[in-house]
Short mmCIF file of C-alpha atoms in Angstrom, two decimals:
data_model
loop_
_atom_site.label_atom_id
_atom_site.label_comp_id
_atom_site.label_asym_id
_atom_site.label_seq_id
_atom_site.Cartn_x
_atom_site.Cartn_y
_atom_site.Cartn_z
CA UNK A 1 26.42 8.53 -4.88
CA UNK A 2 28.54 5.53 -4.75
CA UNK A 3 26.76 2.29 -5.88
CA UNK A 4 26.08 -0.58 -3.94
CA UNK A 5 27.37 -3.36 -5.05
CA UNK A 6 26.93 -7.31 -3.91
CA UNK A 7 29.66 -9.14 -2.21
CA UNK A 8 29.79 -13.25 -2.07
CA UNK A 9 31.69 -12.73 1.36
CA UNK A 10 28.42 -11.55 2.68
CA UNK A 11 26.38 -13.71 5.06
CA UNK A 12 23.58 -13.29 6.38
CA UNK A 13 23.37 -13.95 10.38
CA UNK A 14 27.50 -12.02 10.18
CA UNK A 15 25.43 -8.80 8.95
CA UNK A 16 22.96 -8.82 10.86
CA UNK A 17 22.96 -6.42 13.81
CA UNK A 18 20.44 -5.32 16.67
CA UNK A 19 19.82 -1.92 14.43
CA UNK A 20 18.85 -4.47 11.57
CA UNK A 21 16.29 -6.59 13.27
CA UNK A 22 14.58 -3.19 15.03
CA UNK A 23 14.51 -1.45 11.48
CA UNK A 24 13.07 -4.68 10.37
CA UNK A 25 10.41 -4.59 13.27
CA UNK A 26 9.81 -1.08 12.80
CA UNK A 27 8.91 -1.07 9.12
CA UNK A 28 6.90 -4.51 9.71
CA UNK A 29 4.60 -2.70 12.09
CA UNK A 30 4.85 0.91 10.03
CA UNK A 31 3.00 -0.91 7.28
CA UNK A 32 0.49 -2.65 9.54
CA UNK A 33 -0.57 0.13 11.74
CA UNK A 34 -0.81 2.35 9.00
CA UNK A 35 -2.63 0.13 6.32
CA UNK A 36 -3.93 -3.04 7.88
CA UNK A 37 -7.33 -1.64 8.72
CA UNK A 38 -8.01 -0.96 4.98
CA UNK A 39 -8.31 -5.03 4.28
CA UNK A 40 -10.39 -4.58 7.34
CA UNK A 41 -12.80 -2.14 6.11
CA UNK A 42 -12.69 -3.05 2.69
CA UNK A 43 -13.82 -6.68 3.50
CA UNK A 44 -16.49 -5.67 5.67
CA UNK A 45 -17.92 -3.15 3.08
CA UNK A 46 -17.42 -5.94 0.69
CA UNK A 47 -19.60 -8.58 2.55
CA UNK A 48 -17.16 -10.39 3.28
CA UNK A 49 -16.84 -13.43 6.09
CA UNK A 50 -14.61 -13.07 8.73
CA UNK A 51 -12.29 -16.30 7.58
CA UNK A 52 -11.85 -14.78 3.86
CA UNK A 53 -10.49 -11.42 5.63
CA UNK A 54 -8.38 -13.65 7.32
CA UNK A 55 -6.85 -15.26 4.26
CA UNK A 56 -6.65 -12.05 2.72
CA UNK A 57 -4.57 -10.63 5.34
CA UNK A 58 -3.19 -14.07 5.15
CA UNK A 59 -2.04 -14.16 1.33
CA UNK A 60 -1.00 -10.71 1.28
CA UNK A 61 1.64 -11.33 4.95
CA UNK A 62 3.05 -14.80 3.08
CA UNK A 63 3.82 -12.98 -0.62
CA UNK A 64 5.32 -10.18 0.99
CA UNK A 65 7.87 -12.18 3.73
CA UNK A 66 8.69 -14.54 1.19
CA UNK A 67 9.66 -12.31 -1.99
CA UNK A 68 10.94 -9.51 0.80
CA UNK A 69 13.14 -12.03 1.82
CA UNK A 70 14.52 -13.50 -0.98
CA UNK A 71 15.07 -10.82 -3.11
CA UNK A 72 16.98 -9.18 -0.74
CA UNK A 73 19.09 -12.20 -0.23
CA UNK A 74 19.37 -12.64 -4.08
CA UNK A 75 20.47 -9.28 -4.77
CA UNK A 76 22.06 -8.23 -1.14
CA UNK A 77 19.82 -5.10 -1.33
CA UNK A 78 17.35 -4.13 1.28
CA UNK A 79 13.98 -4.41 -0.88
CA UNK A 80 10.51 -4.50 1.24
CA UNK A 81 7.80 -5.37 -0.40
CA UNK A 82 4.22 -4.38 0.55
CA UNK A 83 0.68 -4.73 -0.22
CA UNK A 84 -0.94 -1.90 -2.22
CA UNK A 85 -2.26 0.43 0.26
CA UNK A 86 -4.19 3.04 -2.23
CA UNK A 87 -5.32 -0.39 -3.74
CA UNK A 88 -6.64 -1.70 -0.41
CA UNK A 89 -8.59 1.88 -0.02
CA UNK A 90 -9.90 1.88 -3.96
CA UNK A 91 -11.59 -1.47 -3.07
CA UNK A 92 -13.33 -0.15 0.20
CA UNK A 93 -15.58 1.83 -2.93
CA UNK A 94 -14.78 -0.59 -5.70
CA UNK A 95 -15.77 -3.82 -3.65
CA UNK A 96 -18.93 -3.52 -2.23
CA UNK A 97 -21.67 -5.19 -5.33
CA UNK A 98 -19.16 -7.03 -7.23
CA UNK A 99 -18.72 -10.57 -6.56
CA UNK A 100 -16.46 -11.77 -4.97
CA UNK A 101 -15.06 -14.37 -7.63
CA UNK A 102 -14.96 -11.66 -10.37
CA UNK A 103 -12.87 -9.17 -7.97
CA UNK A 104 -10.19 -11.84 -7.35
CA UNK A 105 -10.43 -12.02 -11.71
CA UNK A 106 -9.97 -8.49 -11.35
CA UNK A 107 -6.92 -8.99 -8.85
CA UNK A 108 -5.16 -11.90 -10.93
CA UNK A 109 -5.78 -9.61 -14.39
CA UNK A 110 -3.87 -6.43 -12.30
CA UNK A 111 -1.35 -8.49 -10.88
CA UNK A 112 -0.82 -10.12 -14.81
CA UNK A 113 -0.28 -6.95 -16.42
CA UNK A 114 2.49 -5.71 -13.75
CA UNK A 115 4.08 -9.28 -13.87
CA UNK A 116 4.13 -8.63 -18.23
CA UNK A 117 5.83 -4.98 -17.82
CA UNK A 118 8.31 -6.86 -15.65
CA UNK A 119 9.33 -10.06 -17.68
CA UNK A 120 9.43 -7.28 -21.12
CA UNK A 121 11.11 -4.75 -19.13
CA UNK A 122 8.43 -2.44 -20.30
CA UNK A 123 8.09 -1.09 -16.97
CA UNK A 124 9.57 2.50 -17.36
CA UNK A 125 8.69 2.69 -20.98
CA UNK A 126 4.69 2.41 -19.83
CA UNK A 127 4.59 4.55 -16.95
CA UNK A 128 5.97 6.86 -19.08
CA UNK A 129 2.74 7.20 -21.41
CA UNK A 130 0.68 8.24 -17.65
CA UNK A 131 2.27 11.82 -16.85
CA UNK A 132 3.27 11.82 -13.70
CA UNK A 133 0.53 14.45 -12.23
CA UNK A 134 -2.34 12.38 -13.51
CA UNK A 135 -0.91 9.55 -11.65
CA UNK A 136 -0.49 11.39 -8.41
CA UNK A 137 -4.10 13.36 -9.04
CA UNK A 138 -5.43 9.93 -9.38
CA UNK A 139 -3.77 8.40 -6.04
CA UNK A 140 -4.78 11.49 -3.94
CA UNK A 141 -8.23 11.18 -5.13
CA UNK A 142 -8.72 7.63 -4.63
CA UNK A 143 -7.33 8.23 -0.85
CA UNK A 144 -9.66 11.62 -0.36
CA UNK A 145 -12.65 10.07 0.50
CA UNK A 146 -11.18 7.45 3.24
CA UNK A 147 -8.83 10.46 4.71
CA UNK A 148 -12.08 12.70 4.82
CA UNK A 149 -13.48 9.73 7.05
CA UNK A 150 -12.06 10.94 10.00
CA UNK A 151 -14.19 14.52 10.13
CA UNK A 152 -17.50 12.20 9.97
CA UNK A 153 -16.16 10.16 12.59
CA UNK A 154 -15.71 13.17 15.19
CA UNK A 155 -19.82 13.00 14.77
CA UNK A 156 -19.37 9.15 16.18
CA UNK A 157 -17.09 9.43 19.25
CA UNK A 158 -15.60 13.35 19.59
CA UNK A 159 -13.75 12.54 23.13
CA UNK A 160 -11.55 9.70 21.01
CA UNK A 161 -10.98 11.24 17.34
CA UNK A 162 -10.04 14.57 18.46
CA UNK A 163 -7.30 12.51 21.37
CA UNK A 164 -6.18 10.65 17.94
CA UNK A 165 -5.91 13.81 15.95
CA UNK A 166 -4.52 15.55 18.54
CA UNK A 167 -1.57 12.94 19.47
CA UNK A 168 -0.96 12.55 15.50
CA UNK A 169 -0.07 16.06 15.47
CA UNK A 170 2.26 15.92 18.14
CA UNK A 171 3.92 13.03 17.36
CA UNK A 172 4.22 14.47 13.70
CA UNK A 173 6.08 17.26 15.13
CA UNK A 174 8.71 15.37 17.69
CA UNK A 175 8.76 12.02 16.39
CA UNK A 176 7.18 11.98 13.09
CA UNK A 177 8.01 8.11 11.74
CA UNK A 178 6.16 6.91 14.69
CA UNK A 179 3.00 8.97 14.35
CA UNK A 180 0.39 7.30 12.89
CA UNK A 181 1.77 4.78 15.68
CA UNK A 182 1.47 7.25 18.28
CA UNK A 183 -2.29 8.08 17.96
CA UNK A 184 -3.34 4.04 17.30
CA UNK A 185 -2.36 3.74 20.91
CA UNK A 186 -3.69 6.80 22.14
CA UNK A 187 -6.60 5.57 20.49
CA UNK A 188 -6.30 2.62 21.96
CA UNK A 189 -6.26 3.90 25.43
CA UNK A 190 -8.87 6.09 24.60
CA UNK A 191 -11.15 3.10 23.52
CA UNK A 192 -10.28 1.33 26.67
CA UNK A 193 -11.07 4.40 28.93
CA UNK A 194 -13.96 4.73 27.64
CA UNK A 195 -15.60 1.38 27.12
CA UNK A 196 -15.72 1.00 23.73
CA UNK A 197 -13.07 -2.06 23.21
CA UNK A 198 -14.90 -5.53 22.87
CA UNK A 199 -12.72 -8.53 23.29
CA UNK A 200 -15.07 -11.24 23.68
CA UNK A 201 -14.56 -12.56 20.19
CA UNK A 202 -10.60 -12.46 19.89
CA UNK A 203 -9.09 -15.97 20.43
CA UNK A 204 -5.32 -16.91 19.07
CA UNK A 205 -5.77 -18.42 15.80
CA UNK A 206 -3.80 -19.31 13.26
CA UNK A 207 -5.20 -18.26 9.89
CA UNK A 208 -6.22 -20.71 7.16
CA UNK A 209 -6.24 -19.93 3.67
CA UNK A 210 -9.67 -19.82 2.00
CA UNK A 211 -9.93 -20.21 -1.92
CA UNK A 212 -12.58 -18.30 -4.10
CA UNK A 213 -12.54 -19.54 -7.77
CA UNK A 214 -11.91 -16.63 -9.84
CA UNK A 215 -14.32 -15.69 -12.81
CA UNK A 216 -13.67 -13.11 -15.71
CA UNK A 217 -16.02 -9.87 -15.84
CA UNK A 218 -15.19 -7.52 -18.03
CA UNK A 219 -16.48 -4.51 -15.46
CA UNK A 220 -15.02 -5.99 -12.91
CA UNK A 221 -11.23 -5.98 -14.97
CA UNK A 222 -11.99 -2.30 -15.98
CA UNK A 223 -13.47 -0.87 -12.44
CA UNK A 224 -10.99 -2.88 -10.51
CA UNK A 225 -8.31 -4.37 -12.23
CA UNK A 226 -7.16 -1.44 -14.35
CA UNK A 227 -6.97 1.39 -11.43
CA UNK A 228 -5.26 -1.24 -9.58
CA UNK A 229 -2.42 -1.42 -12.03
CA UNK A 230 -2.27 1.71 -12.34
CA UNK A 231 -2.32 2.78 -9.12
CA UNK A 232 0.45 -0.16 -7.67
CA UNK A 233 2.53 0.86 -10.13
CA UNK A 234 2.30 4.88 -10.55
CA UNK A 235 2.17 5.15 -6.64
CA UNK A 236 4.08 1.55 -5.45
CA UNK A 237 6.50 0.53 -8.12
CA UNK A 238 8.12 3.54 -9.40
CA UNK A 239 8.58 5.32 -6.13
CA UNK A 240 9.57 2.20 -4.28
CA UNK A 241 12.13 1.90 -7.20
CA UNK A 242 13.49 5.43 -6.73
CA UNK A 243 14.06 4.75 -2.88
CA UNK A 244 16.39 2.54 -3.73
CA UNK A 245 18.48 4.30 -6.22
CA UNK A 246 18.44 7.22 -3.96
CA UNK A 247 20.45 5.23 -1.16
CA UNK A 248 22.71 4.29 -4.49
CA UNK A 249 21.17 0.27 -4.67
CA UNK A 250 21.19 -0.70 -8.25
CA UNK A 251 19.40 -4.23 -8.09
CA UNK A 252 17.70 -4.74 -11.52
CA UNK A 253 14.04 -3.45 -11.85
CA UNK A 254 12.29 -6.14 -14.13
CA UNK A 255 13.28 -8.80 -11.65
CA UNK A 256 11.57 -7.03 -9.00
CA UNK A 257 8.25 -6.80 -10.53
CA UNK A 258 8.02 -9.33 -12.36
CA UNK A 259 8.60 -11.73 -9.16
CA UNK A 260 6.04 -9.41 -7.02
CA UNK A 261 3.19 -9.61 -10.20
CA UNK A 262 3.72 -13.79 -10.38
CA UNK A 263 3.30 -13.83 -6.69
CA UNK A 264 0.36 -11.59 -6.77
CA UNK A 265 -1.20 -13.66 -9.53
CA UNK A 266 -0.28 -17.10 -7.55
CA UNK A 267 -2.10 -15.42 -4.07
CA UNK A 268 -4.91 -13.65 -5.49
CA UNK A 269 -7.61 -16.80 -5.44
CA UNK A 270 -6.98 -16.80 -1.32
CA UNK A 271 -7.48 -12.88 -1.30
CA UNK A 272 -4.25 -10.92 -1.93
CA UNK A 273 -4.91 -8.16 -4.41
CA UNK A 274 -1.42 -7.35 -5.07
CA UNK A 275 2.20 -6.76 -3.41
CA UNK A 276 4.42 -4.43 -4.88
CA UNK A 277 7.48 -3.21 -3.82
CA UNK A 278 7.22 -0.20 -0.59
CA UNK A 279 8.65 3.29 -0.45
CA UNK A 280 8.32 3.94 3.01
CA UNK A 281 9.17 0.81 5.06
CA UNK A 282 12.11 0.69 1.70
CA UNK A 283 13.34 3.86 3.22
CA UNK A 284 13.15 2.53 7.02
CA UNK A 285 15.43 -0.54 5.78
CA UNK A 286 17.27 1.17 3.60
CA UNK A 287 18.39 4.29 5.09
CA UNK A 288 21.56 5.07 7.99
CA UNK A 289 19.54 3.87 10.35
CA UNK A 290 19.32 0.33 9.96
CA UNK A 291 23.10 0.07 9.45
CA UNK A 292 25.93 2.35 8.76
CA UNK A 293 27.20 0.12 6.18
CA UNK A 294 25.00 -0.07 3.04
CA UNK A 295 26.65 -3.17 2.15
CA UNK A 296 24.32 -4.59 5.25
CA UNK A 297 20.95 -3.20 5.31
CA UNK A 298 19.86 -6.12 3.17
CA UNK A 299 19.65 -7.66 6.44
CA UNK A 300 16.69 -4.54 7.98
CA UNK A 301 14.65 -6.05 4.67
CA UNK A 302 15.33 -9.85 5.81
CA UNK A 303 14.31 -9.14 9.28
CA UNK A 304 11.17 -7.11 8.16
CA UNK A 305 9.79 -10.56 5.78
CA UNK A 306 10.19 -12.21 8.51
CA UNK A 307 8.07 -10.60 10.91
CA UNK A 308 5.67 -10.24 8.26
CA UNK A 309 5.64 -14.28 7.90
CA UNK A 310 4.83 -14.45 11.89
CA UNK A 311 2.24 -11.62 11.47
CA UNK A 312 0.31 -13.57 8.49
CA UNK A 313 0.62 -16.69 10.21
CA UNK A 314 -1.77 -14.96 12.77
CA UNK A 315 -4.42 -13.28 10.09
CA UNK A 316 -7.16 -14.21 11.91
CA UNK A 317 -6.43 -12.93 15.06
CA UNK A 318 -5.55 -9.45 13.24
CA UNK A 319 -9.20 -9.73 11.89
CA UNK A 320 -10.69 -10.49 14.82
CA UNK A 321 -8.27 -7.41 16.94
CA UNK A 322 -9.45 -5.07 14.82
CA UNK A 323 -13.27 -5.99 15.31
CA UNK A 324 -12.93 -5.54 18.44
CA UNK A 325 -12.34 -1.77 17.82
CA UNK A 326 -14.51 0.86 17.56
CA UNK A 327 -15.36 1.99 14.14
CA UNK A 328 -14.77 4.94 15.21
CA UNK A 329 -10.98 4.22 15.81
CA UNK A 330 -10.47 2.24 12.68
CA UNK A 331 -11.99 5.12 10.61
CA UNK A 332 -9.72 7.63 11.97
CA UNK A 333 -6.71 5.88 11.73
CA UNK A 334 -6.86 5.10 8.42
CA UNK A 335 -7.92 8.33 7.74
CA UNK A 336 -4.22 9.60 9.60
CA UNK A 337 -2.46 6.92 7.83
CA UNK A 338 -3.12 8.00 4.44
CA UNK A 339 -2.87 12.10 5.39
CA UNK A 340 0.59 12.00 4.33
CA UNK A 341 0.35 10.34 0.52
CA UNK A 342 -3.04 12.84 0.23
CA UNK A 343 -0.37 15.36 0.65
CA UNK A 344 2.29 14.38 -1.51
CA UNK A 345 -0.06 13.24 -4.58
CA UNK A 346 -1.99 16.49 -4.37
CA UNK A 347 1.56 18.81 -4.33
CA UNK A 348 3.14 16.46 -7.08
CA UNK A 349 -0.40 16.80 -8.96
CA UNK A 350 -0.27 20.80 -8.97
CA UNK A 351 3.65 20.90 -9.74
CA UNK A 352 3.44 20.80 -13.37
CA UNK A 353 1.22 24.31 -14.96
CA UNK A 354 0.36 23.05 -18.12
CA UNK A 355 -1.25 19.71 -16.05
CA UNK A 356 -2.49 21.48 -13.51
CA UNK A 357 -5.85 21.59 -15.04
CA UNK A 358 -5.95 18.37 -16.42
CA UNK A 359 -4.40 16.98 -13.07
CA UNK A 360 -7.78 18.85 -11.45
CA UNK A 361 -9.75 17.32 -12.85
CA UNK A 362 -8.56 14.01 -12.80
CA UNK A 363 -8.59 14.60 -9.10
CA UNK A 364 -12.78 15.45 -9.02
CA UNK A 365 -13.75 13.05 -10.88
CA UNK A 366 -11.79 10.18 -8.76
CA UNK A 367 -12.72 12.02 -5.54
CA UNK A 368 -16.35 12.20 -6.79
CA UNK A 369 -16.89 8.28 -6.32
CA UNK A 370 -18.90 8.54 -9.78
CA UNK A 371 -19.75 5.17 -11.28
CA UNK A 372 -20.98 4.93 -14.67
CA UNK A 373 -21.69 1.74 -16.87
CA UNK A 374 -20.53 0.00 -13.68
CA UNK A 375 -16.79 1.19 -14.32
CA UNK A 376 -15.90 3.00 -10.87
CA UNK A 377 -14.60 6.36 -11.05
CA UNK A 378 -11.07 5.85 -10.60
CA UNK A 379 -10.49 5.09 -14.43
CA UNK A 380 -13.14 7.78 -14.97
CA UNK A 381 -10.91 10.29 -13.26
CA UNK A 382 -7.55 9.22 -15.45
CA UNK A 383 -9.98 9.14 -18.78
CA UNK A 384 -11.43 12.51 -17.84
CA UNK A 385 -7.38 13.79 -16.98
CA UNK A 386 -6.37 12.27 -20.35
CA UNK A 387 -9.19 14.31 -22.42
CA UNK A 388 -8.62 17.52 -20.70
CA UNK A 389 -4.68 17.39 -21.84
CA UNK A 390 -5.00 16.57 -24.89
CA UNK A 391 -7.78 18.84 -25.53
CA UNK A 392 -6.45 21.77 -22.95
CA UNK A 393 -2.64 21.36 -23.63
CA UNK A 394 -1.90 20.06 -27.10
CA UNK A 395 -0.25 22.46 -29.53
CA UNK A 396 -2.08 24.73 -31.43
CA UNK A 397 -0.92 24.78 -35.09
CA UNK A 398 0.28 27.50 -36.76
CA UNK A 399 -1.43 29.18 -39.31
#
């Protein structure tokens, strides 16, 4: 594939184009329908107030329209940046008893580490030391229990789940980038239908930043902060990465995350626990259908940091929208929204036959939610896939 290279002639209102600004729009809401309602859930497992959701969502809209828009400007490449979804779902487990000042420690100490691999350009050289079907075994086992939420839920409100499930499948069959879309507004409708939509509390607000001091806690760094490096940058990072080279863009990786980890570090005291760069909404901006010349789908990226600036400027009304849901609804279309990555880290998990075992098990041990000496039991899982390689898979020596 031919590379993409930069052009000085370029500007950016010339490139732009009406299939730019709807790719842009597209992948804005993509990875707000599909995601968003983790921060939600997380934070209310978590404890937390309704303004400090706010600022997360907050933190986490401002990082990613700012360093989504200007690194696609600097390099003229379409790169999206977006929060760490399996991150946002390890903390609906991970949160809940750890304070809050040593979880934003924990965020800061993730964000640190990915910021390091990028300013050494270590990057590839440590993700290679993870195989890749622990990684993926890790990520599908981190999302199990939040994508099994949606069975429970059928127990809640049948009539609504089963309309969501339902639609999700349909859509996933005729229009399948818009169907975790497709059943939020069934579900929607659904709510509305049947009287389960309170807006009482939602007002237009514009969200304001709230800072937590951070403190250092050494359980906190290795139950949080480590399986949300590893995570952001086995399931985030490298894929995100490949998207790009795939449509032939050959922007420099260390700039890329070493901007997104300073960033993270910088937002992390008003909530934001971590952007990294996206593979989906990177495909929606990067692909023929923002532009047919590659030369201009910088402009989908542009477009998409922008809408993600108005979106964050409005956090607290996104808080307060999605309280007004039923639990029921937010539940289940999280549970949808993360279906697909289930999918893909369990199949890229069982690819390999001398991991597979190893993968396995890293798999049941993450999925198992076990906590031990307050460590949670996503670095359990990659420990426990780690052990069973070495042990299961090294080479026996010859006698």
């Amino acid at each position: 594939m031919t590379s993409v290279t930069p052009s000085a002639q370029q500007h950016f209102f010339r490139d732009s184009s009406a299939s730019t600004v709807v790719a842009g729009f597209i992948a804005m809401l993509t990875g707000y329908t599909s995601s968003l309602v983790l921060m939600f859930q997380a934070g209310q497992a978590a404890g937390l107030s309704g303004g400090q959701i706010s600022s997360w969502i907050w933190a986490l809209s401002i990082g990613m329209a700012i360093c989504s828009i200007g690194l696609s400007l600097r390099f003229r490449t379409p790169v999206v940046i977006a929060w760490s979804t399996p991150g946002a779902a390890l903390l609906i487990t991970s949160l809940p008893g750890v304070p809050y000042g040593e979880a934003i420690g924990a965020f800061i100490f993730a964000s640190a580490l990915i910021a390091v691999c990028g300013l050494t350009g270590s990057f590839e050289r440590l993700m290679r030391k993870v195989p890749a079907s622990l990684a993926a075994a890790l990520l599908a086992g981190v999302l199990f229990n939040i994508g099994s939420e949606i069975f429970r839920a059928v127990e809640l409100q049948p009539l609504l789940v089963l309309g969501m499930f339902f639609s999700y499948l349909l859509a996933k069959r005729l229009v399948p980038r818009y169907a975790v879309l497709s059943a939020l507004v069934v579900g929607c409708a659904l709510s509305a239908v049947l009287g389960l939509l309170d807006f009482r509390q939602l007002s237009l607000e514009i969200a304001v930043p709230v800072w937590t001091t951070p403190s250092l806690s050494f359980a906190a760094m290795f139950s949080i902060g480590i399986p949300l490096f590893v995570i952001a940058m086995a399931s985030q990072n490298m894929p995100g990465l490949a998207v790009l080279r795939a449509e032939g863009y050959q922007a420099p990786a260390s700039p890329l995350i070493s901007v997104t980890g300073i960033a993270s570090v910088l937002l992390a005291p008003f909530g934001s626990h971590g952007i990294h760069l996206a593979a989906i909404t990177m495909a929606i901006c990067s692909g023929p259908e923002a532009h047919p010349d590659p030369a201009r789908r910088y402009t989908a990226a542009v477009w998409c940091g922008v809408f993600y600036g108005i979106a964050g400027i409005f956090g607290a009304t996104l808080a307060a929208l999605f309280a007004s849901f039923p639990s029921a609804l937010v539940l289940s279309i999280a549970a949808l929204a993360l279906l697909g990555s289930i999918g893909s880290g369990l199949t890229q998990a069982m690819q390999m036959p001398r991991e597979r075992e190893a993968a396995l098990i890293t798999f049941m041990v993450t999925a198992s939610g076990l906590t031990l000496f307050g460590i949670g039991s996503a670095l359990w899982g990659l420990v426990a896939g780690v052990l069973t390689l070495l042990i299961v898979s090294a080479p026996k020596r010859s006698s």
